[in-house]
mmCIF file of C-alpha atoms in Angstrom:
data_model
loop_
_atom_site.group_PDB
_atom_site.id
_atom_site.type_symbol
_atom_site.label_atom_id
_atom_site.label_comp_id
_atom_site.label_asym_id
_atom_site.label_seq_id
_atom_site.Cartn_x
_atom_site.Cartn_y
_atom_site.Cartn_z
ATOM 1 C CA MET S 26 -0.190 -0.227 0.056
ATOM 2 C CA ILE S 27 3.032 2.198 1.116
ATOM 3 C CA PHE S 28 4.568 1.685 -1.908
ATOM 4 C CA ILE S 29 1.875 2.023 -4.273
ATOM 5 C CA GLY S 30 0.689 5.390 -2.949
ATOM 6 C CA PHE S 31 4.967 6.456 -3.290
ATOM 7 C CA THR S 32 4.595 5.245 -7.072
ATOM 8 C CA ALA S 33 1.480 7.356 -7.465
ATOM 9 C CA LEU S 34 2.530 10.027 -6.044
ATOM 10 C CA LEU S 35 5.579 10.110 -8.044
ATOM 11 C CA SER S 36 4.302 10.055 -11.118
ATOM 12 C CA ILE S 37 2.978 13.425 -11.190
ATOM 13 C CA LYS S 38 6.458 14.130 -12.478
ATOM 14 C CA ALA S 39 4.575 12.898 -15.731
ATOM 15 C CA PHE S 40 2.121 15.967 -15.455
ATOM 16 C CA LEU S 41 5.092 18.405 -14.441
ATOM 17 C CA ILE S 42 7.369 17.648 -17.649
ATOM 18 C CA ASP S 43 4.122 17.902 -20.226
ATOM 19 C CA ALA S 44 5.804 13.969 -21.036
ATOM 20 C CA PRO S 45 3.892 12.070 -24.022
ATOM 21 C CA PRO S 46 0.559 10.697 -24.280
ATOM 22 C CA ALA S 47 1.240 7.212 -23.285
ATOM 23 C CA LEU S 48 3.333 8.582 -19.926
ATOM 24 C CA ARG S 49 0.893 10.703 -18.639
ATOM 25 C CA MET S 50 -2.086 7.490 -19.394
ATOM 26 C CA PHE S 51 0.205 5.393 -17.419
ATOM 27 C CA ALA S 52 0.588 7.829 -14.331
ATOM 28 C CA ARG S 53 -2.902 8.176 -14.344
ATOM 29 C CA LEU S 54 -3.563 4.441 -14.214
ATOM 30 C CA CYS S 55 -0.934 4.577 -11.165
ATOM 31 C CA ILE S 56 -3.110 7.492 -9.926
ATOM 32 C CA ILE S 57 -6.843 5.300 -9.954
ATOM 33 C CA THR S 58 -4.826 2.311 -8.335
ATOM 34 C CA PHE S 59 -3.564 3.891 -5.306
ATOM 35 C CA LEU S 60 -7.335 5.409 -5.328
ATOM 36 C CA VAL S 61 -8.758 1.884 -5.194
ATOM 37 C CA GLU S 62 -6.373 0.186 -3.314
ATOM 38 C CA LEU S 63 -7.085 2.800 -0.172
ATOM 39 C CA VAL S 64 -10.830 2.204 -0.571
ATOM 40 C CA GLY S 65 -9.989 -1.891 -0.721
ATOM 41 C CA TYR S 66 -7.885 -1.037 2.189
ATOM 42 C CA LEU S 67 -10.046 1.164 4.551
ATOM 43 C CA THR S 68 -13.362 -1.815 3.452
ATOM 44 C CA ARG S 69 -10.859 -4.909 3.699
ATOM 45 C CA GLU S 70 -13.020 -5.873 7.251
ATOM 46 C CA ARG S 71 -15.924 -6.034 5.175
ATOM 47 C CA GLU S 72 -16.461 -8.979 3.397
ATOM 48 C CA LEU S 73 -18.060 -8.327 0.136
ATOM 49 C CA ASN S 74 -15.440 -6.048 -0.892
ATOM 50 C CA HIS S 75 -14.510 -7.691 -3.861
ATOM 51 C CA TRP S 76 -16.513 -6.683 -5.825
ATOM 52 C CA ILE S 77 -14.687 -3.446 -6.132
ATOM 53 C CA TYR S 78 -11.769 -4.847 -7.328
ATOM 54 C CA ASN S 79 -13.967 -6.834 -9.916
ATOM 55 C CA ILE S 80 -15.533 -3.577 -11.097
ATOM 56 C CA PHE S 81 -11.467 -2.092 -10.936
ATOM 57 C CA HIS S 82 -9.858 -5.094 -12.823
ATOM 58 C CA VAL S 83 -12.364 -4.590 -15.667
ATOM 59 C CA PHE S 84 -11.378 -0.770 -16.094
ATOM 60 C CA TYR S 85 -7.283 -2.113 -15.576
ATOM 61 C CA TYR S 86 -7.306 -4.259 -17.955
ATOM 62 C CA ILE S 87 -8.652 -1.967 -20.379
ATOM 63 C CA TYR S 88 -7.472 0.344 -20.058
ATOM 64 C CA LEU S 89 -3.753 -0.552 -19.906
ATOM 65 C CA ALA S 90 -4.451 -2.244 -22.952
ATOM 66 C CA ASN S 91 -5.331 0.794 -24.578
ATOM 67 C CA ILE S 92 -1.896 2.390 -23.491
ATOM 68 C CA PHE S 93 0.041 -0.644 -25.437
ATOM 69 C CA TYR S 94 -2.193 0.654 -29.007
ATOM 70 C CA HIS S 95 -0.712 4.048 -28.443
ATOM 71 C CA GLN S 96 2.958 2.545 -27.356
ATOM 72 C CA LEU S 97 3.507 -0.134 -29.467
ATOM 73 C CA SER S 98 4.241 -0.016 -33.420
ATOM 74 C CA ASN S 99 3.136 -3.095 -34.849
ATOM 75 C CA ASP S 100 -0.329 -3.335 -36.221
ATOM 76 C CA LYS S 101 -0.562 -7.340 -36.018
ATOM 77 C CA ILE S 102 -0.002 -6.933 -32.618
ATOM 78 C CA LYS S 103 -2.194 -3.219 -31.717
ATOM 79 C CA VAL S 104 -5.572 -5.129 -34.327
ATOM 80 C CA LEU S 105 -6.243 -7.751 -31.153
ATOM 81 C CA ILE S 106 -6.047 -4.943 -28.417
ATOM 82 C CA PRO S 107 -9.617 -4.200 -29.752
ATOM 83 C CA VAL S 108 -10.432 -7.429 -29.825
ATOM 84 C CA PHE S 109 -9.302 -8.053 -26.453
ATOM 85 C CA TYR S 110 -11.312 -5.382 -25.095
ATOM 86 C CA VAL S 111 -14.847 -7.219 -26.030
ATOM 87 C CA THR S 112 -13.949 -10.511 -25.142
ATOM 88 C CA LEU S 113 -12.864 -9.252 -21.513
ATOM 89 C CA LEU S 114 -16.093 -7.432 -21.562
ATOM 90 C CA LEU S 115 -18.850 -9.980 -22.624
ATOM 91 C CA PHE S 116 -16.391 -13.210 -20.500
ATOM 92 C CA VAL S 117 -17.123 -10.640 -17.361
ATOM 93 C CA ILE S 118 -20.608 -10.018 -17.600
ATOM 94 C CA TYR S 119 -20.901 -14.221 -18.405
ATOM 95 C CA ASN S 120 -18.769 -14.475 -15.991
ATOM 96 C CA THR S 121 -20.590 -12.503 -13.118
ATOM 97 C CA LEU S 122 -24.028 -14.061 -14.278
ATOM 98 C CA PHE S 123 -23.298 -17.833 -14.208
ATOM 99 C CA ILE S 124 -20.097 -18.843 -13.063
ATOM 100 C CA GLN S 125 -17.966 -16.778 -10.325
ATOM 101 C CA GLY S 126 -21.212 -13.728 -9.267
ATOM 102 C CA LEU S 127 -19.703 -10.289 -8.879
ATOM 103 C CA PHE S 128 -19.185 -10.630 -5.028
ATOM 104 C CA SER S 129 -16.473 -13.118 -4.961
ATOM 105 C CA LEU S 130 -13.123 -12.428 -6.581
ATOM 106 C CA GLN S 131 -13.598 -13.188 -10.431
ATOM 107 C CA THR S 132 -9.505 -14.708 -10.740
ATOM 108 C CA TYR S 133 -10.936 -15.611 -14.364
ATOM 109 C CA THR S 134 -10.836 -12.239 -15.245
ATOM 110 C CA ILE S 135 -7.734 -11.400 -13.592
ATOM 111 C CA VAL S 136 -5.668 -14.820 -15.429
ATOM 112 C CA ILE S 137 -7.164 -13.667 -18.889
ATOM 113 C CA GLY S 138 -6.110 -10.115 -18.198
ATOM 114 C CA GLY S 139 -2.824 -10.421 -16.866
ATOM 115 C CA GLY S 140 -2.138 -13.259 -19.450
ATOM 116 C CA PHE S 141 -2.477 -10.602 -22.070
ATOM 117 C CA ILE S 142 -0.433 -7.701 -20.814
ATOM 118 C CA ILE S 143 2.226 -10.025 -19.674
ATOM 119 C CA PHE S 144 1.553 -10.965 -23.925
ATOM 120 C CA LEU S 145 1.384 -7.091 -24.861
ATOM 121 C CA SER S 146 4.875 -6.829 -22.642
ATOM 122 C CA GLY S 147 6.031 -8.964 -24.559
ATOM 123 C CA ALA S 148 5.575 -7.343 -27.532
ATOM 124 C CA TYR S 149 6.778 -4.079 -26.224
ATOM 125 C CA PHE S 150 10.419 -5.959 -25.489
ATOM 126 C CA TRP S 151 10.984 -7.652 -28.719
ATOM 127 C CA GLU S 152 10.401 -3.825 -30.538
ATOM 128 C CA LEU S 153 12.966 -2.618 -28.443
ATOM 129 C CA PHE S 154 15.245 -5.498 -29.185
ATOM 130 C CA ILE S 155 14.540 -4.474 -32.755
ATOM 131 C CA SER S 156 14.756 -0.848 -33.107
ATOM 132 C CA THR S 157 17.238 0.771 -34.641
ATOM 133 C CA ASP S 158 17.219 3.243 -31.870
ATOM 134 C CA HIS S 159 21.057 3.110 -30.661
ATOM 135 C CA GLU S 160 19.758 4.934 -26.895
ATOM 136 C CA SER S 161 19.776 2.484 -24.398
ATOM 137 C CA ILE S 162 17.000 0.250 -24.069
ATOM 138 C CA THR S 163 16.830 0.876 -19.709
ATOM 139 C CA ARG S 164 16.711 4.347 -20.354
ATOM 140 C CA ASP S 165 12.500 4.591 -21.681
ATOM 141 C CA PRO S 166 10.632 4.207 -19.035
ATOM 142 C CA PHE S 167 8.468 2.069 -20.277
ATOM 143 C CA PHE S 168 11.097 -1.209 -20.545
ATOM 144 C CA TRP S 169 10.726 -0.552 -16.260
ATOM 145 C CA PHE S 170 6.778 -0.182 -17.030
ATOM 146 C CA CYS S 171 6.882 -4.143 -18.812
ATOM 147 C CA PHE S 172 9.539 -5.582 -16.965
ATOM 148 C CA GLY S 173 7.265 -5.025 -13.862
ATOM 149 C CA LEU S 174 4.707 -6.238 -14.974
ATOM 150 C CA ILE S 175 5.689 -9.291 -16.286
ATOM 151 C CA LEU S 176 6.949 -10.513 -13.183
ATOM 152 C CA TYR S 177 4.084 -9.607 -11.609
ATOM 153 C CA PHE S 178 1.480 -10.601 -13.584
ATOM 154 C CA GLY S 179 3.705 -14.263 -14.118
ATOM 155 C CA GLY S 180 3.851 -14.339 -10.158
ATOM 156 C CA THR S 181 0.870 -13.713 -9.198
ATOM 157 C CA ILE S 182 -1.342 -15.019 -12.007
ATOM 158 C CA PRO S 183 -1.572 -19.224 -10.968
ATOM 159 C CA PHE S 184 -2.189 -18.050 -7.409
ATOM 160 C CA LEU S 185 -4.682 -15.552 -8.077
ATOM 161 C CA GLY S 186 -5.668 -17.609 -10.492
ATOM 162 C CA MET S 187 -6.446 -20.209 -7.639
ATOM 163 C CA PHE S 188 -7.666 -17.582 -5.114
ATOM 164 C CA ASN S 189 -11.354 -18.710 -4.230
ATOM 165 C CA TYR S 190 -10.378 -22.001 -4.546
ATOM 166 C CA LEU S 191 -7.567 -21.841 -1.969
ATOM 167 C CA SER S 192 -8.954 -19.780 0.554
ATOM 168 C CA GLU S 193 -11.785 -22.620 0.801
ATOM 169 C CA ASN S 194 -9.676 -25.277 1.036
ATOM 170 C CA PHE S 195 -5.971 -24.427 2.284
ATOM 171 C CA TYR S 196 -6.803 -20.872 3.672
ATOM 172 C CA ASP S 197 -3.322 -20.552 5.991
ATOM 173 C CA PHE S 198 -1.359 -21.228 3.176
ATOM 174 C CA THR S 199 -3.063 -18.170 1.175
ATOM 175 C CA VAL S 200 -2.558 -16.367 4.104
ATOM 176 C CA PHE S 201 0.511 -16.904 3.816
ATOM 177 C CA TYR S 202 1.774 -16.820 0.101
ATOM 178 C CA TYR S 203 -0.451 -13.734 0.426
ATOM 179 C CA ARG S 204 1.378 -11.758 2.894
ATOM 180 C CA ASN S 205 4.298 -12.693 1.350
ATOM 181 C CA PHE S 206 4.927 -13.924 -1.872
ATOM 182 C CA SER S 207 2.080 -11.766 -3.638
ATOM 183 C CA ASN S 208 3.225 -8.893 -1.557
ATOM 184 C CA ALA S 209 6.104 -9.033 -2.443
ATOM 185 C CA PHE S 210 5.935 -9.038 -6.236
ATOM 186 C CA SER S 211 3.247 -5.622 -6.127
ATOM 187 C CA ILE S 212 6.437 -4.354 -4.313
ATOM 188 C CA LEU S 213 8.150 -5.626 -6.942
ATOM 189 C CA LEU S 214 6.109 -3.792 -9.312
ATOM 190 C CA SER S 215 6.012 -0.683 -7.574
ATOM 191 C CA ILE S 216 9.682 -0.436 -7.590
ATOM 192 C CA LEU S 217 10.437 -1.073 -10.850
ATOM 193 C CA ILE S 218 7.409 1.460 -12.345
ATOM 194 C CA MET S 219 8.833 4.206 -9.807
ATOM 195 C CA VAL S 220 12.498 3.736 -11.317
ATOM 196 C CA GLY S 221 10.638 4.219 -14.916
ATOM 197 C CA PHE S 222 9.395 7.420 -13.667
ATOM 198 C CA LEU S 223 12.376 8.476 -12.774
ATOM 199 C CA CYS S 224 14.084 7.787 -16.362
ATOM 200 C CA ARG S 225 16.310 10.977 -17.809
ATOM 201 C CA LYS S 226 15.035 10.013 -21.368
ATOM 202 C CA THR S 227 11.071 11.226 -22.206
ATOM 203 C CA TYR S 228 9.806 8.026 -23.154
ATOM 204 C CA GLN S 229 9.637 8.150 -27.532
ATOM 205 C CA LYS S 230 6.993 5.456 -29.589
ATOM 206 C CA LEU S 231 8.973 3.243 -31.171
ATOM 207 C CA SER S 232 9.016 4.083 -34.771
#
C-alpha cells in the first residue's frame, strides 16, 4: 500500500514535465490504482468488498491495453487489442452472471487480463530489441514498466487464478502466500514503475 502510494506520487512527474500521452496515461493509471487500493484497504474488514476489485480489474486491463495500443508499432499486435476489449467485457458479463458472480474475486478475469498484458509487454520488449534506436533501452520508462508487469503477473497469476479455491480449502497457505509472495511482487512492480518514472529520457514511441 505504501509503495503504491509512492508510485502514484512520483507519477505526477509525468504531468509536470509535459510527458508524452502514453506516459501521462500510465501516470493516471497509477493514481487511480492507489485510490482503489485505498478504498479496498479502508473496507478490508467487510467480507464483500471484492466487487470493488472486480469492477476495477475490468477498467485496469482495458486501460492498460489501450496504453499499449498507443505505444506499440506492430499493427498485427495492435489489431488484437480491440478484440481483447470486446472479449474481456463479454467474458466478465458471463462470469458475473453464471460463474463467479460479483461478490467473489473474479480470478478468471485476472488470469485472462494479466496473461494478455504479459503478451503485450513481451511484444514491446521485442520492438525494443529490433529498434534502430541506439540509446540504451534502460532509459526508456516503458522498459521498466513492462519488466515490472511481466514479473508481477507472471508471479501472481497462478496464485490469484486459484485464489477462491485456495482460500476455501487452504486458508492458512493462502494468507501466507499473499502476505509474503503476492505482496512482494506488488512491491517489486511498484519499485520498477518508480524507476521508469525516474528515467532521464522522456520516452518516445518506437518507429
